[in-house]
Short mmCIF file of C-alpha atoms in Angstrom, two decimals:
data_model
loop_
_atom_site.label_atom_id
_atom_site.label_comp_id
_atom_site.label_asym_id
_atom_site.label_seq_id
_atom_site.Cartn_x
_atom_site.Cartn_y
_atom_site.Cartn_z
CA MET A 181 108.45 79.31 80.09
CA SER A 182 110.09 81.97 82.23
CA SER A 183 109.49 85.63 81.52
CA THR A 184 111.77 88.61 81.47
CA VAL A 185 111.56 92.02 83.04
CA ALA A 186 113.28 95.25 82.14
CA PRO A 187 116.48 95.70 84.22
CA SER A 188 115.35 99.14 85.38
CA GLY A 189 111.93 97.86 86.39
CA LEU A 190 110.32 100.25 83.91
CA ALA A 191 107.70 99.02 81.51
CA HIS A 192 109.20 97.39 78.45
CA PRO A 193 109.17 99.55 75.35
CA ALA A 194 106.15 98.75 73.25
CA PRO A 195 106.66 97.65 69.65
CA HIS A 196 105.90 99.96 66.78
CA ALA A 197 102.91 99.23 64.58
CA GLY A 198 103.53 96.13 62.55
CA GLN A 199 106.10 94.73 65.01
CA GLU A 200 105.24 91.57 66.93
CA PRO A 201 105.42 92.11 70.71
CA ALA A 202 107.72 89.94 72.84
CA ALA A 203 105.91 86.72 73.61
CA ASP A 204 105.81 86.74 77.42
CA VAL A 205 106.16 90.37 78.47
CA VAL A 206 103.00 91.60 80.22
CA GLN A 207 102.81 95.30 81.02
CA VAL A 208 100.96 96.32 84.19
CA TYR A 209 98.98 99.56 84.00
CA ASP A 210 97.24 100.91 87.08
CA THR A 211 94.23 103.23 86.77
CA THR A 212 93.30 103.53 90.45
CA LEU A 213 93.79 107.31 90.44
CA ARG A 214 91.46 107.86 87.51
CA ASP A 215 89.03 105.01 86.88
CA GLY A 216 89.17 103.70 90.44
CA ALA A 217 88.48 107.18 91.83
CA GLN A 218 85.09 107.09 90.09
CA GLN A 219 83.86 104.68 92.75
CA GLU A 220 80.80 105.87 94.60
CA GLY A 221 81.80 107.59 97.84
CA MET A 222 85.49 107.95 96.96
CA ASN A 223 86.96 111.43 96.92
CA LEU A 224 90.74 111.67 96.62
CA SER A 225 92.64 114.87 97.25
CA VAL A 226 95.79 115.70 95.30
CA ALA A 227 97.82 114.72 98.36
CA ASP A 228 95.97 111.38 98.49
CA LYS A 229 96.75 110.74 94.83
CA LEU A 230 100.43 111.53 95.29
CA ALA A 231 100.63 109.16 98.26
CA ILE A 232 98.88 106.36 96.35
CA ALA A 233 101.13 106.89 93.32
CA ALA A 234 104.21 106.40 95.50
CA LEU A 235 102.75 103.13 96.84
CA LEU A 236 101.91 101.91 93.33
CA ASP A 237 105.50 102.55 92.31
CA GLU A 238 106.66 100.47 95.29
CA LEU A 239 104.43 97.65 94.05
CA GLY A 240 106.29 97.81 90.75
CA VAL A 241 103.60 98.62 88.20
CA GLY A 242 104.83 99.87 84.83
CA TYR A 243 102.29 102.66 84.35
CA ILE A 244 100.31 104.88 86.72
CA GLU A 245 97.38 106.71 85.17
CA GLY A 246 97.20 109.96 87.12
CA GLY A 247 93.95 111.42 85.83
CA TRP A 248 92.46 113.66 83.17
CA PRO A 249 94.37 116.98 83.05
CA GLY A 250 92.50 119.84 81.49
CA ALA A 251 89.12 118.28 82.20
CA ILE A 252 89.52 118.02 86.00
CA PRO A 253 91.41 120.84 87.78
CA LYS A 254 92.53 118.51 90.57
CA ASP A 255 94.17 116.23 88.00
CA THR A 256 95.91 119.16 86.34
CA GLU A 257 97.36 120.05 89.74
CA PHE A 258 98.35 116.43 90.33
CA PHE A 259 100.58 116.30 87.24
CA ALA A 260 102.15 119.67 88.10
CA ARG A 261 103.01 118.50 91.61
CA ALA A 262 103.98 114.98 90.55
CA ALA A 263 106.74 116.36 88.34
CA LYS A 264 108.30 117.99 91.40
CA GLU A 265 107.35 115.67 94.26
CA LEU A 266 107.35 112.12 92.91
CA ASP A 267 110.56 110.16 92.37
CA LEU A 268 109.28 107.09 90.56
CA ARG A 269 111.66 104.14 90.21
CA HIS A 270 109.47 101.71 88.31
CA ALA A 271 106.45 103.42 86.82
CA ARG A 272 105.81 106.01 84.14
CA LEU A 273 102.99 108.51 84.61
CA ALA A 274 100.19 108.45 82.07
CA ALA A 275 97.78 111.31 81.40
CA PHE A 276 94.31 110.25 80.31
CA GLY A 277 92.16 112.11 77.81
CA SER A 278 90.15 111.76 74.64
CA THR A 279 90.91 112.10 70.99
CA CYS A 280 90.32 115.47 69.38
CA LYS A 281 86.74 116.58 68.79
CA PRO A 282 85.00 116.00 65.45
CA GLY A 283 86.30 118.43 62.85
CA ALA A 284 89.15 119.64 65.11
CA ASP A 285 92.89 119.72 64.54
CA PRO A 286 94.59 117.91 67.46
CA ALA A 287 97.26 120.63 67.64
CA GLU A 288 94.54 123.18 68.38
CA ASP A 289 92.17 121.03 70.45
CA ALA A 290 92.19 122.41 74.00
CA GLN A 291 91.83 119.04 75.66
CA VAL A 292 94.68 117.49 73.63
CA CYS A 293 96.83 120.53 74.42
CA ALA A 294 96.19 119.95 78.14
CA LEU A 295 97.51 116.41 77.77
CA VAL A 296 100.68 117.78 76.23
CA ASP A 297 100.99 120.48 78.91
CA SER A 298 100.81 117.84 81.66
CA GLU A 299 104.32 116.78 80.57
CA ALA A 300 103.38 113.15 81.25
CA PRO A 301 105.63 110.86 79.20
CA VAL A 302 102.67 108.62 78.37
CA VAL A 303 99.28 109.69 77.03
CA THR A 304 96.32 107.34 77.10
CA LEU A 305 93.55 108.28 74.70
CA VAL A 306 90.02 107.01 74.93
CA ALA A 307 88.48 106.43 71.50
CA LYS A 308 85.13 105.14 70.33
CA SER A 309 85.15 101.76 68.61
CA ASP A 310 81.44 100.92 68.69
CA ILE A 311 79.80 102.44 65.61
CA ARG A 312 76.62 103.00 67.62
CA HIS A 313 78.51 105.22 70.06
CA VAL A 314 80.23 107.02 67.20
CA GLU A 315 76.94 107.92 65.58
CA ARG A 316 74.76 108.45 68.66
CA ALA A 317 77.17 109.75 71.34
CA LEU A 318 79.82 111.55 69.27
CA ARG A 319 77.28 112.39 66.58
CA THR A 320 79.80 112.06 63.83
CA THR A 321 80.58 109.67 60.99
CA ALA A 322 82.51 106.43 61.00
CA GLU A 323 85.26 107.94 58.82
CA GLU A 324 85.58 111.09 60.92
CA ASN A 325 86.03 108.99 64.06
CA LEU A 326 88.86 107.08 62.35
CA ARG A 327 90.42 110.42 61.34
CA MET A 328 90.18 111.67 64.93
CA ILE A 329 91.97 108.56 66.22
CA GLY A 330 94.73 108.63 63.63
CA ASP A 331 95.42 112.38 63.72
CA THR A 332 95.49 112.61 67.52
CA VAL A 333 97.83 109.64 67.88
CA ARG A 334 100.19 110.96 65.17
CA HIS A 335 100.25 114.41 66.78
CA LEU A 336 101.19 113.06 70.21
CA VAL A 337 103.71 110.53 68.90
CA GLY A 338 105.30 113.36 66.93
CA LEU A 339 105.79 115.22 70.22
CA GLY A 340 107.66 112.28 71.68
CA ARG A 341 104.88 110.77 73.77
CA GLU A 342 104.23 107.07 74.15
CA VAL A 343 100.58 106.72 73.18
CA ILE A 344 98.17 104.11 74.46
CA VAL A 345 94.69 103.98 72.95
CA ASP A 346 91.78 102.63 74.99
CA VAL A 347 89.14 101.59 72.46
CA GLU A 348 86.01 102.09 74.54
CA HIS A 349 83.09 99.65 74.39
CA PHE A 350 85.24 97.49 72.13
CA PHE A 351 83.74 94.09 72.89
CA ASP A 352 80.15 95.24 72.53
CA GLY A 353 81.11 97.12 69.37
CA TYR A 354 82.97 94.13 67.94
CA ARG A 355 80.03 91.84 68.47
CA PHE A 356 77.77 94.35 66.72
CA ASP A 357 80.13 95.34 63.87
CA PRO A 358 83.50 93.55 63.96
CA ASP A 359 84.77 95.18 60.79
CA TYR A 360 84.45 98.72 62.13
CA ALA A 361 85.84 97.86 65.57
CA LEU A 362 88.93 96.37 63.88
CA ARG A 363 89.32 99.44 61.70
CA CYS A 364 89.54 101.56 64.85
CA VAL A 365 92.29 99.32 66.24
CA ARG A 366 94.24 99.45 62.98
CA ALA A 367 93.84 103.24 62.75
CA ALA A 368 95.53 103.59 66.13
CA PHE A 369 98.36 101.19 65.31
CA ASP A 370 98.95 102.72 61.87
CA ALA A 371 99.32 106.16 63.46
CA GLY A 372 102.00 104.89 65.87
CA ALA A 373 100.13 103.84 69.01
CA ALA A 374 102.35 101.67 71.22
CA THR A 375 99.40 99.74 72.65
CA VAL A 376 95.72 99.43 71.84
CA VAL A 377 93.61 98.40 74.82
CA LEU A 378 90.38 96.48 74.27
CA CYS A 379 87.83 97.73 76.80
CA ASP A 380 84.89 95.85 78.24
CA THR A 381 83.42 99.17 79.34
CA ASN A 382 80.01 97.81 80.31
CA GLY A 383 81.60 94.85 82.10
CA GLY A 384 79.21 92.29 80.71
CA MET A 385 81.57 89.88 78.97
CA LEU A 386 82.41 86.31 79.99
CA PRO A 387 85.86 84.69 79.75
CA ASP A 388 85.12 82.47 76.74
CA TRP A 389 83.68 85.43 74.84
CA VAL A 390 86.73 87.56 75.65
CA ALA A 391 89.13 84.81 74.57
CA ALA A 392 87.33 84.35 71.26
CA VAL A 393 87.26 88.06 70.41
CA VAL A 394 90.86 88.70 71.46
CA GLY A 395 91.99 85.69 69.48
CA GLU A 396 90.36 87.08 66.34
CA VAL A 397 91.80 90.56 66.90
CA ARG A 398 95.23 89.09 67.61
CA ALA A 399 95.12 87.18 64.32
CA ALA A 400 94.12 90.33 62.41
CA THR A 401 96.67 92.77 63.94
CA THR A 402 100.34 92.80 64.88
CA GLY A 403 100.71 95.48 67.58
CA ARG A 404 100.58 95.14 71.34
CA LEU A 405 97.05 94.56 72.64
CA GLY A 406 95.80 95.37 76.13
CA MET A 407 92.77 94.52 78.26
CA HIS A 408 90.62 96.81 80.41
CA ALA A 409 87.82 94.97 82.20
CA HIS A 410 84.97 96.12 84.42
CA ASN A 411 83.39 93.72 86.87
CA ASP A 412 79.66 93.99 86.18
CA SER A 413 79.44 90.27 85.37
CA GLY A 414 81.76 89.36 88.26
CA CYS A 415 84.36 88.22 85.73
CA ALA A 416 86.80 91.15 85.45
CA VAL A 417 89.83 89.23 86.71
CA ALA A 418 88.88 86.07 84.80
CA ASN A 419 88.28 88.10 81.64
CA THR A 420 91.69 89.75 82.01
CA LEU A 421 93.42 86.38 82.37
CA ALA A 422 91.48 85.00 79.42
CA ALA A 423 92.64 87.96 77.34
CA VAL A 424 96.27 87.31 78.30
CA GLY A 425 95.83 83.68 77.34
CA ALA A 426 94.53 84.79 73.93
CA GLY A 427 97.43 87.14 73.23
CA VAL A 428 97.05 90.35 75.26
CA ARG A 429 100.31 91.65 76.72
CA HIS A 430 99.14 94.72 78.62
CA VAL A 431 96.66 94.57 81.52
CA GLN A 432 94.83 97.44 83.19
CA GLY A 433 93.10 97.46 86.54
CA THR A 434 92.80 99.11 89.93
CA VAL A 435 94.13 98.20 93.36
CA ASN A 436 91.42 96.49 95.43
CA GLY A 437 89.14 96.50 92.38
CA TYR A 438 88.01 100.10 92.92
CA GLY A 439 85.84 101.68 90.23
CA GLU A 440 82.37 102.81 89.30
CA ARG A 441 79.39 100.47 89.58
CA THR A 442 80.84 97.08 90.61
CA GLY A 443 84.44 98.13 90.02
CA ASN A 444 87.33 97.25 87.75
CA ALA A 445 89.57 94.22 87.55
CA ASP A 446 91.49 93.96 90.82
CA LEU A 447 95.04 94.56 89.66
CA VAL A 448 96.61 92.83 92.66
CA THR A 449 94.61 89.65 92.01
CA CYS A 450 95.43 89.79 88.30
CA VAL A 451 99.15 90.21 88.95
CA ALA A 452 99.24 87.49 91.62
CA ASN A 453 97.58 85.05 89.23
CA LEU A 454 99.92 85.99 86.40
CA GLU A 455 103.05 85.63 88.50
CA LEU A 456 102.15 82.76 90.82
CA LYS A 457 99.89 80.68 88.59
CA LEU A 458 101.09 81.45 85.06
CA ASP A 459 104.78 81.97 85.83
CA ARG A 460 104.97 85.46 84.34
CA GLU A 461 107.19 87.92 86.21
CA VAL A 462 105.32 91.13 85.57
CA LEU A 463 106.37 93.28 88.55
CA GLY A 464 109.95 92.32 89.32
CA ASP A 465 111.97 93.41 92.36
CA ALA A 466 109.82 91.14 94.57
CA GLY A 467 107.04 93.73 94.39
CA LEU A 468 104.34 91.11 94.84
CA GLN A 469 105.64 90.36 98.33
CA GLU A 470 104.60 93.89 99.29
CA ALA A 471 101.09 93.48 97.87
CA SER A 472 99.21 93.01 101.15
CA ARG A 473 100.89 95.96 102.83
CA ILE A 474 100.34 98.23 99.83
CA SER A 475 96.73 97.12 99.34
CA HIS A 476 95.91 97.90 102.96
CA ALA A 477 97.84 101.18 102.94
CA ILE A 478 95.83 102.36 99.93
CA SER A 479 92.63 101.35 101.74
CA GLU A 480 93.63 103.65 104.58
CA ILE A 481 94.17 106.56 102.19
CA THR A 482 90.87 106.01 100.38
CA ASN A 483 89.11 105.54 103.74
CA ILE A 484 87.43 102.40 102.41
CA SER A 485 87.71 99.44 104.77
CA PRO A 486 89.74 96.53 103.40
CA TYR A 487 87.66 93.60 102.22
CA GLY A 488 88.64 90.71 104.46
CA ARG A 489 87.79 88.06 101.86
CA GLN A 490 89.71 89.71 99.04
CA PRO A 491 91.82 87.10 97.21
CA TYR A 492 95.49 86.92 98.17
CA VAL A 493 95.69 90.04 100.35
CA GLY A 494 92.51 89.93 102.45
CA ALA A 495 92.77 89.28 106.19
CA SER A 496 90.75 86.07 105.71
CA ALA A 497 92.52 84.89 102.57
CA PHE A 498 94.59 82.39 104.55
CA ALA A 499 92.44 82.05 107.67
CA HIS A 500 91.52 78.50 108.71
CA LYS A 501 88.75 77.57 111.11
CA ALA A 502 87.67 73.93 110.93
CA GLY A 503 89.48 71.41 113.13
CA LEU A 504 90.02 69.02 110.22
CA HIS A 505 91.90 71.72 108.32
CA ALA A 506 93.98 72.50 111.37
CA SER A 507 95.05 68.88 111.81
CA ALA A 508 96.30 68.77 108.23
CA ILE A 509 97.91 72.22 108.39
CA ARG A 510 99.90 71.16 111.44
CA VAL A 511 101.47 68.47 109.25
CA ASP A 512 101.89 70.62 106.13
CA PRO A 513 100.36 74.11 105.66
CA ASP A 514 100.34 73.66 101.88
CA LEU A 515 97.69 70.96 102.15
CA TYR A 516 94.97 73.61 102.60
CA GLN A 517 96.57 76.67 100.97
CA HIS A 518 96.87 77.29 97.26
CA ILE A 519 100.05 79.39 97.70
CA ASP A 520 102.47 80.37 100.45
CA PRO A 521 100.95 83.58 101.93
CA VAL A 522 104.45 85.08 102.16
CA ALA A 523 104.47 85.38 98.37
CA VAL A 524 101.95 88.22 98.62
CA GLY A 525 103.04 89.55 102.01
CA ASN A 526 100.16 87.93 103.89
CA ASP A 527 100.06 85.48 106.81
CA MET A 528 98.26 82.27 107.67
CA ARG A 529 95.81 82.73 110.55
CA MET A 530 94.10 80.14 112.69
CA LEU A 531 90.56 80.97 113.81
CA VAL A 532 89.50 79.44 117.09
CA SER A 533 85.79 78.58 117.35
CA GLU A 534 83.40 75.88 118.45
CA MET A 535 84.71 73.85 115.51
CA ALA A 536 88.23 73.96 116.99
CA GLY A 537 90.08 70.81 117.86
CA ARG A 538 93.34 70.52 119.74
CA ALA A 539 95.30 71.07 116.54
CA SER A 540 93.56 74.41 115.98
CA VAL A 541 94.37 75.56 119.50
CA GLU A 542 97.97 74.40 119.21
CA LEU A 543 98.48 76.25 115.93
CA LYS A 544 96.76 79.38 117.22
CA GLY A 545 98.94 79.27 120.31
CA ARG A 546 102.04 79.02 118.12
CA GLU A 547 100.82 82.02 116.13
CA LEU A 548 100.50 83.97 119.40
CA GLY A 549 103.96 82.89 120.59
CA PHE A 550 103.11 79.90 122.83
CA ASP A 551 104.61 76.45 122.22
CA LEU A 552 101.91 74.02 123.32
CA THR A 553 103.46 70.92 121.72
CA GLY A 554 102.90 67.83 123.84
CA GLN A 555 100.68 69.63 126.37
CA GLY A 556 97.64 67.47 125.77
CA GLU A 557 95.89 68.21 129.07
CA LEU A 558 96.22 71.98 128.60
CA LEU A 559 95.07 71.76 124.97
CA GLY A 560 92.04 69.75 126.07
CA ARG A 561 91.10 72.32 128.74
CA VAL A 562 91.44 75.26 126.35
CA THR A 563 89.50 73.48 123.61
CA GLN A 564 86.64 72.65 125.94
CA ARG A 565 86.59 76.15 127.39
CA VAL A 566 86.38 77.64 123.89
CA LYS A 567 83.48 75.36 122.98
CA ASP A 568 81.65 76.14 126.22
CA ALA A 569 82.18 79.87 125.75
CA GLU A 570 80.95 79.85 122.17
CA ALA A 571 77.89 77.90 123.24
CA ALA A 572 77.22 80.80 125.63
CA GLY A 573 77.51 83.35 122.82
CA TYR A 574 81.21 84.23 122.60
CA THR A 575 83.12 84.19 119.33
CA TYR A 576 86.89 84.12 119.12
CA ASP A 577 87.51 83.94 115.39
CA ALA A 578 87.07 87.74 115.34
CA ALA A 579 88.54 88.42 118.79
CA ASP A 580 92.12 87.19 118.90
CA ALA A 581 92.97 89.38 121.90
CA SER A 582 90.24 87.84 124.08
CA PHE A 583 91.35 84.34 123.07
CA GLU A 584 94.93 85.11 124.03
CA LEU A 585 93.80 86.27 127.47
CA LEU A 586 91.78 83.06 127.83
CA LEU A 587 94.83 81.01 126.84
CA ARG A 588 97.10 82.85 129.27
CA ALA A 589 94.59 82.27 132.07
CA GLU A 590 94.66 78.51 131.43
CA ILE A 591 98.46 78.43 131.20
CA ASP A 592 99.25 80.26 134.47
CA GLY A 593 95.98 79.84 136.32
CA ARG A 594 94.90 83.48 136.37
CA GLY A 595 96.20 85.53 133.43
CA PRO A 596 97.59 89.08 133.57
CA ARG A 597 96.30 91.28 136.41
CA PHE A 598 96.78 95.00 135.90
CA PHE A 599 93.81 96.01 138.05
CA GLU A 600 90.98 94.54 140.13
CA VAL A 601 87.48 95.83 139.56
CA GLU A 602 85.50 96.55 142.72
CA SER A 603 82.33 97.85 141.05
CA TRP A 604 80.96 99.97 138.26
CA ARG A 605 77.67 101.60 137.42
CA THR A 606 76.16 103.82 134.76
CA PHE A 607 72.97 105.78 134.30
CA VAL A 608 71.31 107.87 131.62
CA GLU A 609 69.39 111.05 132.37
CA HIS A 610 66.84 112.44 129.96
CA ARG A 611 65.87 116.12 130.14
CA PRO A 612 63.34 117.03 127.42
CA GLY A 613 63.80 120.39 125.77
CA GLY A 614 67.43 120.97 126.72
CA ALA A 615 70.37 121.59 124.40
CA ASN A 616 71.62 118.09 125.28
CA PRO A 617 68.44 116.25 126.26
CA THR A 618 70.26 113.00 127.10
CA ASP A 619 73.39 112.65 129.22
CA ALA A 620 75.16 109.48 130.33
CA GLU A 621 77.37 109.16 133.37
CA ALA A 622 79.38 106.24 134.73
CA SER A 623 81.49 105.60 137.82
CA VAL A 624 84.18 102.96 138.27
CA LYS A 625 85.83 101.70 141.47
CA LEU A 626 88.95 99.59 141.08
CA ARG A 627 92.31 98.82 142.65
CA THR A 628 95.78 98.94 141.15
CA GLY A 629 99.16 98.49 142.80
CA ARG A 630 98.90 102.13 143.83
CA GLY A 631 95.68 101.72 145.75
CA ARG A 632 91.95 102.24 145.39
CA VAL A 633 90.75 104.51 142.57
CA ILE A 634 87.28 106.00 142.03
CA ALA A 635 86.59 107.77 138.74
CA THR A 636 83.56 109.26 137.03
CA GLY A 637 83.13 109.60 133.27
CA GLU A 638 80.61 111.18 130.94
CA GLY A 639 79.59 110.37 127.40
CA ASN A 640 76.92 110.51 124.75
CA GLY A 641 75.73 107.07 125.83
CA PRO A 642 76.29 104.62 128.68
CA VAL A 643 79.07 102.67 126.93
CA ASN A 644 80.91 105.84 125.99
CA ALA A 645 80.62 107.02 129.60
CA LEU A 646 81.93 103.68 130.92
CA ASP A 647 84.88 103.83 128.53
CA ASP A 648 85.63 107.36 129.74
CA ALA A 649 85.39 106.39 133.42
CA LEU A 650 87.61 103.32 132.99
CA ARG A 651 90.28 105.37 131.24
CA ARG A 652 90.16 108.06 133.95
CA ALA A 653 90.54 105.39 136.63
CA LEU A 654 93.56 103.78 134.98
CA VAL A 655 95.48 106.63 133.37
CA GLY A 656 97.15 107.73 136.59
CA THR A 657 98.72 104.30 137.00
CA TYR A 658 99.05 103.41 133.32
CA PRO A 659 99.55 106.57 131.22
CA GLU A 660 100.14 104.30 128.21
CA ILE A 661 96.38 103.96 127.72
CA GLU A 662 96.23 107.55 126.45
CA GLU A 663 97.39 106.05 123.14
CA PHE A 664 94.53 103.54 123.04
CA ALA A 665 91.59 104.46 120.80
CA LEU A 666 88.35 102.55 120.31
CA THR A 667 88.11 102.27 116.52
CA ASP A 668 85.16 99.93 115.95
CA TYR A 669 82.17 98.74 117.95
CA LYS A 670 79.73 96.02 116.91
CA VAL A 671 76.66 94.72 118.72
CA ARG A 672 74.77 91.55 117.95
CA ILE A 673 71.62 90.27 119.58
CA LEU A 674 71.73 86.50 120.16
CA ASP A 675 68.56 84.44 120.53
CA SER A 676 66.48 87.35 119.26
CA GLN A 677 63.27 85.43 119.91
CA GLN A 678 63.80 86.25 123.59
CA GLY A 679 63.23 89.95 122.83
CA THR A 680 64.57 92.27 125.51
CA ASP A 681 65.81 89.24 127.49
CA ALA A 682 68.13 88.19 124.66
CA ILE A 683 71.86 87.67 125.18
CA ILE A 684 74.04 90.44 123.73
CA ARG A 685 77.47 90.06 122.14
CA VAL A 686 79.78 93.03 121.69
CA LEU A 687 82.95 93.11 119.58
CA ILE A 688 85.35 96.01 120.10
CA GLU A 689 88.39 96.93 118.04
CA THR A 690 91.04 99.06 119.75
CA SER A 691 94.23 100.50 118.31
CA ASP A 692 97.35 102.35 119.37
CA THR A 693 100.14 103.84 117.31
CA VAL A 694 101.48 100.38 116.40
CA ARG A 695 98.72 97.77 116.22
CA SER A 696 95.02 97.03 116.53
CA TRP A 697 93.30 94.26 118.48
CA SER A 698 89.79 92.87 118.94
CA THR A 699 87.99 91.75 122.10
CA VAL A 700 84.60 90.22 122.81
CA GLY A 701 82.10 90.49 125.63
CA VAL A 702 78.80 88.69 126.23
CA GLY A 703 76.09 89.55 128.75
CA PRO A 704 72.38 89.87 129.43
CA ASN A 705 72.53 93.51 128.33
CA ILE A 706 74.65 95.74 126.14
CA ILE A 707 76.33 97.47 129.11
CA GLU A 708 77.69 94.30 130.73
CA ALA A 709 78.85 92.87 127.41
CA SER A 710 80.59 96.15 126.54
CA TRP A 711 82.29 96.35 129.94
CA GLU A 712 83.86 92.90 129.49
CA ALA A 713 85.14 93.77 126.01
CA LEU A 714 86.45 97.15 127.22
CA THR A 715 88.39 95.72 130.16
CA ASP A 716 89.87 92.94 128.01
CA ALA A 717 90.98 95.59 125.51
CA MET A 718 92.81 97.55 128.22
CA VAL A 719 94.51 94.44 129.61
CA TRP A 720 95.69 93.17 126.23
CA GLY A 721 96.90 96.61 125.15
CA LEU A 722 98.95 97.10 128.31
CA LEU A 723 100.37 93.59 128.04
CA HIS A 724 101.53 94.06 124.46
CA ASN A 725 102.98 97.48 125.16
CA GLY A 726 105.41 95.78 127.54
CA VAL A 727 103.85 97.31 130.65
CA GLU A 728 104.39 95.56 133.98
CA PRO A 729 101.49 95.52 136.48
CA ARG A 730 101.86 98.47 138.85
#
């Protein structure tokens, strides 16, 4: 059955209490800026939160939970600036807070007043629904907690706010005392809440348990139900989908699964499954096709590296390595892919390794812009060279740039030549007791089209010094390398049983203002391996910046 989406892209209006929600409308509510920001090591500035909110709106979510105004000064500032600086096309901002305190009038409760002052059109209230938490954490009575829920919701609805109630610890509370947990849900709906969200706050539920509980709650209530899942059992996404299958029509989560402990339900994965597997259009405006770009852009803002194996949007989500897969993919990519990567803005990637066959090399060549169809002899040479190299310690599935240089060398017999290395050397001097007890220095001699160049570099280690010397030697001929930055450096010891005689592999990631690329080097020591990866990085970067050898 096809689903519908609001023409404006905004979240569909929620039904009033007692009104049955539309059968297939699923609201998408993002809580990256509040619940996701509780992840260990994450610290978002107000500017970061504004930038992420704009990206979430591009994705097409219906709600963006901005934070807890009044409780956190940074969140109070966020809502003040958002009103002036954000021009949201799809989403509505939601302010998060709690119900009034025991014995308090919501109109006079300072925290409730801060929610109103935020001017957010949506207010999400957290409320206790586990009687044990009511009595032990809130230290109040069951009836007073119900009064707090009802009075706070009525107060905010009376001020024109759409109110969403997150019933905290709902599943644990329901399993302990289902009658009281249901009374909390009904109290919220009876007071005018648009949506009541069932929270697996401890994250310990399993899909079958969620489906059973939601089914019972759905049968006992008539308002819109939501799902908020944490991932402590590894089932947050599965639990969210199970809840939708049992009648939930509002899902909460965070981009990239950010959140405290093991995180929240990954909203991108939830949405992709809902749209692509269950045929529910929940974003509209082709927002899902921007998912990979937006996921990675948010990773940059949070300064948390993207997870390569993340479903749908990870760099490895559609990466194929084995030769058998490659042979089938050459005939029909869908044979080994559960969806077309374009649907989530991702790409299929071929990984070339010792498991590669000719089909893998042909497909990888096509990905890099080389048509190798019908060139059996060339494909055989490249395949054998890859296998021989990997037997010697190289790896190309994480070094596309080095593989491309290998392929070009086989195609034209030599590959691109921007410079010829005459020699290089490096040494480390240790001076105990000094301000800088260890210094590294390197010298490089090479030739370009402009003649012989000798350069000396310094660094905090021999590899850093070599990098500095190489750049100094080349920058006069190729000023473009000033834009190149070494962004990642990995070392692995191969055949560690050989001790200090072991083979070393180095992987280097380099970037400029447009792209990033990875190169590999292997040698009997870390310096030689690093030098090979560094020179490959310079060559590939110059080549793809359209530079002609000088």
